[in-house]
Amino acid sequence: MYDPAGDEATDEFVELYNNSALPVQLQGWTISDGATEDTLADAGQGLLAAPNQFILIIDPDYVESGSTTYDGLVPESALIVTISNNTFGSRGLSNSSPETISIRNATGSLVAQYTYSIENESGHSDEKIRLAAPDDSSNWHSSLEVNGTPGRRNSVTPPDRDLSIVLMRATPDYPLANSNYELEVVIVNTGLQSLSSTVVIHADSSDGAVYVLDSLETTLVQPADTTVLSPIVRMPSSGIHELLAELTVLDDIASNDTLSLLITSDISQNGLLFNEIMSEPLPGRAEWVEFAVFGSTPVSTRGVFISDGNGIADSTKRFGLPELVVLPGSFFVLAADSSVLMENIPLESRLVILDASGFTLNNSGDSLVLYNSNGDVLERVDYRGNWGNGEAGVSLERLSSEIPTNEEQNWKSSVDPTGSTPGRMNSRSISSAHSQTTLSVAPSPFTPNDDGKDDVAEIRYQLEQPGHAVSVKIFDIRGREINRLTVSNSASSGVLLWDGRKSNGTTAPTARYVVLLEAENDNGSNSTARTTVILARPK
């Protein structure tokens, strides 16, 4: 500690460690800064260092001047010693130029030597990473704790036992349903001891249950080494599935023992629609595009690209979308400028600020195209400047999800008082103008803990016309359907109850869930409605 947070005259220290199975007598040992040599002195605990003991060398003025900076930080297991001089080296440990600290035993033999860095923030000591490794600069780092770690394990020292899953990926990226694909699971030993483990690969099913895909044994992984497992597994079905690789070893850090990966089949990328375009915002505002999913299946944006160019039929510039799962009835807004935050976008709608300055929407017309990873067109709109009223700050809104995207008649200027509806139902939407189907859930949050209060969510619906097949699907935030409630009658309204369980009977965790109503009416037409509910499971 060459630049303490407290008094320079009292709070400098040097720490040693006896990395052996035998006690070491420190009588006659010296410490030097290259200019002056000081002899270690008894501070009241003797000079015999026990095996695997930390030895804290403090300035004699720390006690004599009454400093308390490190009081409570030094464990009783540490040996505290001092020096015969009144300061380390000639004038204390320098903060302005690196000094080489040398430790010599009673015979004058060099035991350890290190030239410390001066780049540390004040109050952060220079700490050795691996105690048994050499004293070169690559094995030292600034302490992660203010005042350092005097007399105890360094904050930058790896744990004794720690295997970590650092990467999981699939080949191909988008396996077909019911086909085999290869996983790559990369495991690193970031600890100090050699370890092996079993790696269990879990997968979720369509009903929200979890099952084991594979279980594999690793070899004995040496410290700082890497091992790679390559199991062949099977894509269970189309859609979006979450895989979880889990180490079964009991090590010192559990948080890096698992890693998840979303696996998406190509079919689940279809259904993402252009829904609103702001090509001519007010001054100081952002251009943006809104997407929507109107079907009954979640959509993944994994591997999806949006293209933009300098005008109609130009789609030369492509930008990858971030990986999202967009639930049925949901929206997300894409912009290339953070000023989009000035828009009134609902909290439950996704907002993505694309880090791409070349993404621009031309006022006179432009081509926007969505491509999958194979370059196939998923969605396209070639809007013209005369499609709307040409007023700045007014967006183009899609009227119907059932009319082809590129039909001019399917796009009109927003009539919302704010000029646009990012992240919510369009003001010109045909479905919103004519559908009388409503859906509500109460209470939200509900607390299914069997205390007799708010244990069940009451789902109420009102249909535009009497229906003979009503289904309520419940999705988690990853787009997985975890439960489905159905009723078959001719009533135009009804109530369903959800007790917070998945369809397999297991309990759903605390989270926000999407509730989707689908009703097939007597005349063959369909109605949908969507809302959310919060499940709060008390601890």
Coordinates of C-alpha atoms in Angstrom, one line a residue:
M1 CA 0.0 0.0 0.0
Y2 CA 2.1 2.9 -1.3
D3 CA -0.7 5.5 -1.6
P4 CA -3.1 5.0 1.3
A5 CA -6.5 6.7 1.5
G6 CA -5.5 7.9 5.0
D7 CA -2.3 9.5 6.3
E8 CA 0.8 8.8 4.2
A9 CA 3.0 9.0 7.3
T10 CA 1.2 6.1 9.1
D11 CA -0.9 4.0 6.7
E12 CA 1.6 2.5 4.2
F13 CA 2.0 -1.3 4.6
V14 CA 3.6 -4.3 2.9
E15 CA 2.1 -7.8 3.2
L16 CA 3.9 -11.1 3.0
Y17 CA 2.5 -14.7 2.9
N18 CA 4.1 -17.9 4.1
N19 CA 3.2 -20.2 1.2
S20 CA 4.7 -23.3 2.8
A21 CA 3.8 -26.1 5.2
L22 CA 6.5 -25.0 7.7
P23 CA 6.8 -22.0 10.1
V24 CA 9.3 -19.3 9.1
Q25 CA 11.4 -17.3 11.6
L26 CA 11.5 -13.7 10.4
Q27 CA 14.1 -12.6 12.9
G28 CA 16.8 -10.7 11.0
W29 CA 14.8 -10.3 7.8
T30 CA 14.9 -7.0 6.0
I31 CA 12.8 -5.0 3.6
S32 CA 14.2 -2.4 1.2
D33 CA 12.9 0.2 -1.3
G34 CA 16.2 0.1 -3.2
A35 CA 17.6 3.1 -1.2
T36 CA 17.3 2.1 2.4
E37 CA 17.0 -1.3 4.1
D38 CA 14.8 -1.8 7.2
T39 CA 14.8 -4.7 9.6
L40 CA 11.6 -6.4 10.5
A41 CA 10.7 -5.9 14.2
D42 CA 8.4 -7.5 16.7
A43 CA 5.1 -5.6 17.1
G44 CA 3.9 -7.7 20.1
Q45 CA 3.1 -11.0 18.4
G46 CA 6.6 -12.3 17.8
L47 CA 8.3 -12.9 14.5
L48 CA 7.5 -16.6 13.8
A49 CA 5.2 -16.9 10.7
A50 CA 3.0 -19.9 10.8
P51 CA 2.3 -22.0 7.7
N52 CA -0.1 -20.4 5.2
Q53 CA -0.2 -17.2 7.3
F54 CA -0.4 -13.6 6.1
I55 CA 2.2 -11.3 7.6
L56 CA 1.3 -7.6 7.7
I57 CA 4.3 -5.2 7.9
I58 CA 3.0 -1.9 9.2
D59 CA 4.6 1.5 9.7
P60 CA 5.6 1.9 13.4
D61 CA 3.8 5.3 13.4
Y62 CA 0.5 3.5 12.7
V63 CA 0.3 2.6 16.4
E64 CA 2.2 5.5 17.9
S65 CA 0.1 8.2 16.1
G66 CA -3.1 6.4 16.7
S67 CA -4.3 5.7 13.2
T68 CA -7.4 3.5 12.9
T69 CA -7.6 3.1 9.1
Y70 CA -7.2 -0.7 9.1
D71 CA -8.8 -1.5 12.4
G72 CA -11.4 -4.2 11.9
L73 CA -10.0 -5.1 8.5
V74 CA -7.1 -7.3 9.7
P75 CA -8.2 -10.7 10.9
E76 CA -6.8 -12.2 14.1
S77 CA -5.2 -15.0 12.1
A78 CA -2.7 -12.5 10.6
L79 CA 0.7 -11.9 12.1
I80 CA 1.4 -8.2 12.5
V81 CA 5.0 -7.0 12.5
T82 CA 6.7 -3.6 12.0
I83 CA 10.1 -2.2 11.1
S84 CA 13.0 -0.9 13.1
N85 CA 13.1 2.4 11.1
N86 CA 10.4 5.2 11.4
T87 CA 9.3 4.8 7.8
F88 CA 9.5 2.4 4.9
G89 CA 12.7 3.0 2.9
S90 CA 14.3 6.4 2.8
R91 CA 11.2 8.6 2.7
G92 CA 8.3 6.2 2.6
L93 CA 6.9 4.4 -0.4
S94 CA 6.8 6.8 -3.4
N95 CA 3.5 7.6 -5.2
S96 CA 5.2 9.4 -8.1
S97 CA 7.7 6.8 -9.3
P98 CA 7.7 3.0 -9.1
E99 CA 10.0 1.5 -6.4
T100 CA 11.4 -2.0 -6.2
I101 CA 10.5 -3.7 -2.9
S102 CA 13.0 -6.4 -1.9
I103 CA 12.7 -9.0 1.0
R104 CA 15.8 -10.7 2.2
N105 CA 16.2 -13.4 4.9
A106 CA 18.6 -13.3 7.9
T107 CA 21.5 -14.6 5.7
G108 CA 20.9 -11.8 3.2
S109 CA 19.5 -14.1 0.5
L110 CA 16.8 -12.5 -1.7
V111 CA 13.4 -14.1 -1.0
A112 CA 11.1 -11.9 -3.1
Q113 CA 11.2 -8.8 -5.2
Y114 CA 8.6 -6.7 -6.9
T115 CA 8.5 -3.3 -8.7
Y116 CA 5.0 -1.9 -7.9
S117 CA 2.8 0.0 -10.3
I118 CA 1.9 3.6 -9.6
E119 CA -1.3 3.6 -11.7
N120 CA -3.6 2.6 -8.8
E121 CA -6.3 4.8 -7.5
S122 CA -5.5 6.3 -4.1
G123 CA -6.4 3.8 -1.3
H124 CA -6.1 0.8 -3.6
S125 CA -3.0 -1.3 -3.0
D126 CA -1.1 -3.4 -5.5
E127 CA -2.2 -7.0 -5.0
K128 CA -0.6 -10.3 -6.2
I129 CA -3.1 -12.4 -8.2
R130 CA -1.7 -16.0 -7.8
L131 CA 0.5 -16.2 -4.7
A132 CA 2.6 -19.1 -5.9
A133 CA 3.3 -17.5 -9.3
P134 CA 6.2 -15.2 -10.2
D135 CA 6.4 -11.6 -9.2
D136 CA 6.2 -10.1 -12.7
S137 CA 3.7 -7.3 -13.4
S138 CA 1.2 -9.6 -15.2
N139 CA 0.6 -11.3 -11.9
W140 CA -0.3 -8.2 -10.0
H141 CA -3.4 -5.9 -10.1
S142 CA -4.9 -3.0 -8.3
S143 CA -7.0 -4.1 -5.3
L144 CA -10.7 -4.2 -5.9
E145 CA -11.3 -2.9 -2.3
V146 CA -10.6 0.4 -0.8
N147 CA -7.8 0.1 1.8
G148 CA -6.8 -3.2 0.2
T149 CA -7.0 -6.5 2.0
P150 CA -4.4 -6.3 4.8
G151 CA -3.7 -9.6 6.5
R152 CA -6.2 -11.6 4.4
R153 CA -6.8 -13.1 1.0
N154 CA -6.2 -10.7 -1.9
S155 CA -9.4 -9.4 -3.6
V156 CA -7.9 -10.2 -7.0
T157 CA -6.8 -13.8 -6.1
P158 CA -9.0 -16.4 -7.9
P159 CA -11.1 -18.8 -5.8
D160 CA -9.5 -22.1 -4.8
R161 CA -12.2 -24.1 -6.7
D162 CA -14.0 -22.6 -9.6
L163 CA -15.1 -24.0 -12.9
S164 CA -16.9 -21.6 -15.2
I165 CA -19.1 -22.1 -18.3
V166 CA -18.0 -19.2 -20.5
L167 CA -19.6 -20.1 -23.9
M168 CA -22.4 -22.2 -25.4
R169 CA -23.4 -22.1 -29.0
A170 CA -25.2 -24.3 -31.5
T171 CA -24.3 -25.4 -35.1
P172 CA -26.3 -24.8 -37.2
D173 CA -27.6 -21.5 -35.7
Y174 CA -31.2 -22.4 -36.6
P175 CA -31.8 -26.1 -36.4
L176 CA -34.9 -27.6 -38.0
A177 CA -37.6 -29.0 -35.8
N178 CA -36.9 -32.6 -34.8
S179 CA -33.4 -32.5 -36.2
N180 CA -30.0 -33.0 -34.6
Y181 CA -27.5 -30.2 -34.0
E182 CA -24.1 -29.8 -32.3
L183 CA -23.7 -27.8 -29.1
E184 CA -20.3 -26.4 -28.1
V185 CA -19.9 -25.9 -24.3
V186 CA -16.7 -24.2 -23.3
I187 CA -15.5 -24.6 -19.6
V188 CA -12.6 -22.7 -18.0
N189 CA -10.9 -23.4 -14.7
T190 CA -10.6 -20.0 -13.2
G191 CA -9.6 -21.4 -9.8
L192 CA -6.4 -22.5 -8.2
Q193 CA -7.1 -26.2 -8.0
S194 CA -7.7 -28.9 -10.7
L195 CA -11.3 -29.8 -11.0
S196 CA -13.7 -32.0 -13.0
S197 CA -17.5 -32.0 -13.2
T198 CA -20.6 -33.4 -14.8
V199 CA -22.3 -31.0 -17.2
V200 CA -26.0 -31.4 -17.6
I201 CA -27.8 -29.9 -20.6
H202 CA -31.4 -29.0 -19.8
A203 CA -34.1 -27.9 -22.3
D204 CA -37.6 -26.5 -21.9
S205 CA -40.6 -28.0 -23.5
S206 CA -43.6 -26.3 -25.1
D207 CA -45.6 -26.6 -21.8
G208 CA -42.9 -25.0 -19.8
A209 CA -41.5 -28.2 -18.3
V210 CA -37.7 -28.8 -18.2
Y211 CA -36.1 -32.1 -19.2
V212 CA -32.5 -33.3 -19.6
L213 CA -31.0 -33.4 -23.1
D214 CA -27.6 -34.8 -22.2
S215 CA -25.2 -35.4 -19.3
L216 CA -21.4 -35.4 -19.9
E217 CA -18.3 -35.8 -17.8
T218 CA -15.4 -33.4 -18.2
T219 CA -11.7 -34.4 -18.0
L220 CA -9.7 -33.0 -15.0
V221 CA -9.3 -29.3 -15.9
Q222 CA -6.0 -27.7 -14.7
P223 CA -6.0 -24.1 -13.4
A224 CA -6.3 -21.6 -16.2
D225 CA -7.0 -24.3 -18.7
T226 CA -10.0 -24.8 -21.0
T227 CA -12.0 -27.8 -22.0
V228 CA -14.7 -28.1 -24.7
L229 CA -17.6 -30.4 -24.8
S230 CA -19.5 -31.1 -28.1
P231 CA -22.7 -33.1 -27.5
I232 CA -25.1 -33.9 -30.3
V233 CA -28.6 -33.0 -29.2
R234 CA -32.0 -32.7 -30.9
M235 CA -34.2 -29.7 -31.6
P236 CA -37.5 -30.8 -29.8
S237 CA -39.9 -28.8 -31.9
S238 CA -40.3 -25.6 -33.9
G239 CA -40.3 -22.3 -32.1
I240 CA -38.1 -20.9 -29.4
H241 CA -36.4 -23.0 -26.7
E242 CA -34.1 -22.2 -23.9
L243 CA -31.1 -24.5 -23.2
L244 CA -29.3 -24.5 -19.9
A245 CA -25.9 -26.0 -19.3
E246 CA -25.2 -26.7 -15.6
L247 CA -22.1 -27.8 -13.8
T248 CA -22.8 -30.1 -10.9
V249 CA -19.4 -29.5 -9.1
L250 CA -19.7 -27.8 -5.8
D251 CA -17.1 -25.0 -6.2
D252 CA -16.6 -21.6 -4.6
I253 CA -18.6 -19.5 -7.1
A254 CA -22.0 -20.8 -8.1
S255 CA -23.0 -17.9 -10.3
N256 CA -20.9 -19.0 -13.2
D257 CA -21.9 -22.7 -13.1
T258 CA -24.8 -22.2 -15.5
L259 CA -25.2 -20.6 -18.9
S260 CA -28.3 -20.4 -21.0
L261 CA -28.9 -20.2 -24.8
L262 CA -32.0 -19.5 -26.8
I263 CA -32.4 -21.9 -29.7
T264 CA -34.7 -20.8 -32.5
S265 CA -36.0 -22.6 -35.5
D266 CA -36.5 -20.6 -38.7
I267 CA -40.3 -20.9 -38.6
S268 CA -40.5 -18.8 -35.5
Q269 CA -38.9 -15.8 -37.3
N270 CA -41.9 -15.3 -39.5
G271 CA -44.7 -13.1 -38.2
L272 CA -42.7 -9.9 -37.4
L273 CA -44.5 -7.1 -39.2
F274 CA -43.7 -3.5 -40.0
N275 CA -46.5 -1.6 -38.2
E276 CA -45.5 2.1 -38.0
I277 CA -42.9 4.4 -39.6
M278 CA -41.7 7.8 -38.4
S279 CA -39.6 9.0 -41.4
E280 CA -40.0 12.8 -40.8
P281 CA -39.9 13.5 -37.1
L282 CA -40.1 17.0 -35.5
P283 CA -36.7 18.8 -35.2
G284 CA -34.6 17.2 -32.5
R285 CA -36.6 14.0 -32.5
A286 CA -35.6 10.5 -33.8
E287 CA -36.6 8.5 -36.8
W288 CA -38.0 5.1 -35.9
V289 CA -39.7 2.0 -37.0
E290 CA -42.2 0.0 -35.0
F291 CA -42.7 -3.8 -35.4
A292 CA -45.6 -5.9 -34.2
V293 CA -46.6 -9.5 -33.8
F294 CA -50.3 -10.1 -34.4
G295 CA -50.4 -13.9 -34.5
S296 CA -50.6 -16.4 -31.7
T297 CA -46.9 -17.5 -31.8
P298 CA -43.9 -15.7 -30.3
V299 CA -41.3 -14.5 -32.8
S300 CA -37.6 -14.4 -32.4
T301 CA -35.4 -11.7 -33.9
R302 CA -32.3 -13.9 -33.6
G303 CA -30.3 -13.6 -36.9
V304 CA -32.8 -11.1 -38.4
F305 CA -31.4 -8.2 -40.4
I306 CA -33.1 -4.9 -41.4
S307 CA -31.9 -3.2 -44.6
D308 CA -32.0 0.4 -45.5
G309 CA -30.7 2.3 -48.5
N310 CA -30.8 5.6 -50.3
G311 CA -34.3 5.2 -51.7
I312 CA -36.9 2.9 -53.2
A313 CA -35.6 -0.6 -54.1
D314 CA -32.2 0.1 -52.4
S315 CA -31.5 -2.3 -49.6
T316 CA -27.8 -2.3 -49.7
K317 CA -27.1 -1.5 -46.0
R318 CA -28.1 -4.2 -43.5
F319 CA -28.1 -4.0 -39.7
G320 CA -28.5 -7.0 -37.4
L321 CA -31.4 -6.8 -34.9
P322 CA -30.6 -7.6 -31.3
E323 CA -31.9 -10.9 -30.1
L324 CA -35.4 -10.5 -28.7
V325 CA -38.5 -12.6 -28.2
V326 CA -41.5 -10.6 -29.2
L327 CA -44.8 -12.0 -27.8
P328 CA -48.1 -12.1 -29.6
G329 CA -49.8 -8.7 -29.5
S330 CA -46.5 -7.0 -28.6
F331 CA -44.6 -4.2 -30.2
F332 CA -41.0 -3.1 -30.3
V333 CA -39.6 0.2 -31.5
L334 CA -36.2 0.5 -33.4
A335 CA -34.4 3.8 -33.7
A336 CA -30.8 4.9 -34.5
D337 CA -30.9 7.9 -32.2
S338 CA -31.3 8.1 -28.4
S339 CA -33.6 11.1 -28.8
V340 CA -36.4 8.4 -29.4
L341 CA -36.5 8.4 -25.6
M342 CA -38.5 11.6 -25.9
E343 CA -41.4 9.7 -27.4
N344 CA -44.2 8.4 -25.2
I345 CA -43.4 4.7 -25.4
P346 CA -45.2 2.4 -22.9
L347 CA -42.8 0.7 -20.4
E348 CA -44.0 -2.8 -21.4
S349 CA -43.0 -2.2 -25.0
R350 CA -39.4 -3.0 -26.1
L351 CA -37.2 -0.1 -27.3
V352 CA -34.0 -0.8 -29.2
I353 CA -31.6 2.0 -30.1
L354 CA -29.6 0.7 -33.1
D355 CA -25.9 1.6 -32.9
A356 CA -25.8 2.4 -36.6
S357 CA -25.5 6.0 -37.8
G358 CA -26.2 4.9 -41.4
F359 CA -29.7 3.8 -40.6
T360 CA -31.9 6.7 -42.0
L361 CA -35.5 6.9 -43.3
N362 CA -35.9 9.1 -46.4
N363 CA -38.9 11.4 -46.3
S364 CA -39.5 11.0 -50.1
G365 CA -39.7 7.2 -49.8
D366 CA -37.6 4.3 -48.9
S367 CA -37.4 0.5 -48.9
L368 CA -37.3 -1.4 -45.5
V369 CA -36.7 -5.1 -45.7
L370 CA -36.3 -7.8 -43.1
Y371 CA -34.0 -10.8 -43.9
N372 CA -33.3 -14.0 -42.1
S373 CA -29.9 -15.5 -41.7
N374 CA -30.1 -17.2 -45.1
G375 CA -30.9 -13.9 -46.8
D376 CA -34.6 -14.8 -47.4
V377 CA -37.0 -11.8 -47.3
L378 CA -39.3 -12.0 -44.2
E379 CA -41.1 -8.7 -44.6
R380 CA -40.9 -5.7 -46.9
V381 CA -42.4 -2.2 -47.3
D382 CA -41.6 0.3 -50.0
Y383 CA -43.2 3.4 -48.7
R384 CA -43.6 6.6 -50.7
G385 CA -43.6 10.2 -49.7
N386 CA -47.3 10.6 -50.8
W387 CA -48.6 7.8 -48.7
G388 CA -49.2 10.2 -45.8
N389 CA -50.1 13.8 -45.4
G390 CA -46.4 14.9 -45.4
E391 CA -46.7 16.6 -42.1
A392 CA -43.5 16.5 -39.9
G393 CA -44.0 14.7 -36.6
V394 CA -46.8 12.5 -38.0
S395 CA -46.1 8.8 -38.5
L396 CA -47.4 6.3 -41.1
E397 CA -49.6 3.7 -39.5
R398 CA -50.5 0.3 -40.7
L399 CA -54.3 -0.3 -40.9
S400 CA -54.5 -4.1 -40.9
S401 CA -52.2 -7.0 -40.3
E402 CA -54.3 -9.1 -42.7
I403 CA -53.7 -6.8 -45.7
P404 CA -50.3 -7.2 -47.4
T405 CA -47.6 -4.9 -46.0
N406 CA -46.7 -3.3 -49.3
E407 CA -50.3 -2.1 -50.2
E408 CA -50.5 1.7 -50.3
Q409 CA -54.1 1.5 -49.0
N410 CA -52.8 -0.2 -45.9
W411 CA -50.9 2.8 -44.7
K412 CA -52.3 6.1 -43.4
S413 CA -51.1 9.1 -41.4
S414 CA -51.6 8.8 -37.7
V415 CA -54.6 10.6 -36.2
D416 CA -53.4 10.3 -32.6
P417 CA -53.2 13.8 -30.9
T418 CA -49.4 13.2 -30.4
G419 CA -48.9 12.4 -34.1
S420 CA -47.8 8.8 -33.5
T421 CA -48.4 5.7 -31.4
P422 CA -45.0 4.0 -30.8
G423 CA -45.3 0.8 -28.7
R424 CA -49.1 0.8 -28.7
M425 CA -52.1 0.1 -30.9
N426 CA -52.2 2.3 -34.0
S427 CA -54.8 5.1 -34.0
R428 CA -55.9 4.0 -37.5
S429 CA -55.9 0.2 -36.8
I430 CA -58.9 -1.5 -38.3
S431 CA -59.0 -4.0 -35.5
S432 CA -58.9 -1.4 -32.8
A433 CA -61.6 0.6 -34.5
H434 CA -64.1 -2.2 -34.8
S435 CA -63.3 -4.9 -32.2
Q436 CA -65.2 -4.8 -29.0
T437 CA -63.3 -7.7 -27.5
T438 CA -61.9 -6.8 -24.0
L439 CA -59.7 -8.7 -21.6
S440 CA -58.7 -7.8 -18.0
V441 CA -56.9 -9.6 -15.2
A442 CA -57.2 -8.8 -11.5
P443 CA -55.6 -8.5 -9.0
S444 CA -52.2 -7.6 -10.4
P445 CA -50.0 -8.5 -8.7
F446 CA -51.6 -11.6 -7.3
T447 CA -49.9 -13.7 -4.6
P448 CA -50.6 -17.4 -4.7
N449 CA -49.4 -18.4 -1.2
D450 CA -52.7 -20.0 0.1
D451 CA -53.2 -17.2 2.7
G452 CA -56.8 -16.6 1.4
K453 CA -56.0 -13.2 -0.1
D454 CA -55.2 -12.6 -3.8
D455 CA -54.3 -16.2 -4.3
V456 CA -55.9 -16.5 -7.8
A457 CA -55.9 -14.2 -10.8
E458 CA -59.3 -13.6 -12.2
I459 CA -59.3 -13.3 -16.0
R460 CA -62.4 -11.6 -17.4
Y461 CA -63.3 -11.4 -21.1
Q462 CA -66.0 -9.8 -23.2
L463 CA -66.3 -10.8 -26.9
E464 CA -67.7 -8.8 -29.7
Q465 CA -69.9 -11.7 -30.6
P466 CA -70.7 -15.0 -28.9
G467 CA -67.9 -17.5 -29.3
H468 CA -67.8 -21.3 -29.3
A469 CA -64.1 -21.7 -28.7
V470 CA -62.2 -19.5 -26.2
S471 CA -58.6 -20.0 -25.3
V472 CA -56.5 -18.0 -22.9
K473 CA -52.7 -18.6 -23.2
I474 CA -50.2 -17.5 -20.6
F475 CA -46.6 -16.7 -21.8
D476 CA -43.5 -16.0 -19.8
I477 CA -41.1 -13.1 -20.8
R478 CA -39.1 -15.5 -23.0
G479 CA -42.2 -16.2 -25.1
R480 CA -42.8 -19.7 -23.8
E481 CA -46.4 -20.8 -23.4
I482 CA -46.5 -22.0 -19.8
N483 CA -50.3 -22.6 -19.4
R484 CA -53.5 -22.6 -21.5
L485 CA -57.0 -22.2 -20.1
T486 CA -59.9 -23.1 -22.4
V487 CA -63.7 -22.9 -22.3
S488 CA -66.3 -24.1 -24.9
N489 CA -69.6 -22.3 -24.8
S490 CA -71.6 -19.8 -26.7
A491 CA -71.5 -17.0 -24.1
S492 CA -70.0 -13.7 -25.1
S493 CA -68.3 -13.2 -21.8
G494 CA -66.8 -15.2 -19.1
V495 CA -64.3 -15.6 -16.2
L496 CA -61.3 -17.9 -16.0
L497 CA -59.0 -18.4 -13.0
W498 CA -55.3 -18.9 -12.9
D499 CA -53.7 -20.1 -9.7
G500 CA -50.1 -19.3 -10.8
R501 CA -49.2 -22.8 -11.9
K502 CA -47.8 -24.1 -15.2
S503 CA -49.7 -26.6 -17.2
N504 CA -47.6 -29.4 -15.7
G505 CA -48.6 -28.4 -12.2
T506 CA -45.3 -26.8 -11.2
T507 CA -45.4 -23.3 -9.7
A508 CA -44.5 -20.3 -11.9
P509 CA -41.9 -17.9 -10.4
T510 CA -42.3 -14.2 -9.6
A511 CA -42.5 -12.3 -12.9
R512 CA -44.7 -10.4 -15.3
Y513 CA -46.7 -12.7 -17.7
V514 CA -48.5 -12.1 -20.9
V515 CA -52.2 -13.2 -21.1
L516 CA -53.5 -13.7 -24.6
L517 CA -57.2 -14.3 -25.4
E518 CA -58.1 -16.1 -28.7
A519 CA -61.8 -16.6 -29.6
E520 CA -63.2 -18.2 -32.7
N521 CA -66.7 -16.8 -33.1
D522 CA -69.8 -18.6 -34.5
N523 CA -69.4 -16.8 -37.8
G524 CA -65.9 -18.2 -38.3
S525 CA -64.1 -14.9 -37.5
N526 CA -61.4 -14.6 -34.8
S527 CA -61.0 -12.2 -32.0
T528 CA -57.9 -11.6 -29.9
A529 CA -57.0 -9.4 -26.9
R530 CA -53.9 -9.1 -24.8
T531 CA -52.9 -7.9 -21.4
T532 CA -50.3 -8.6 -18.7
V533 CA -50.4 -9.8 -15.1
I534 CA -47.7 -9.8 -12.3
L535 CA -47.3 -12.9 -10.2
A536 CA -45.6 -12.0 -6.9
R537 CA -44.7 -15.1 -5.0
P538 CA -43.9 -14.0 -1.4
K539 CA -40.6 -15.2 0.1

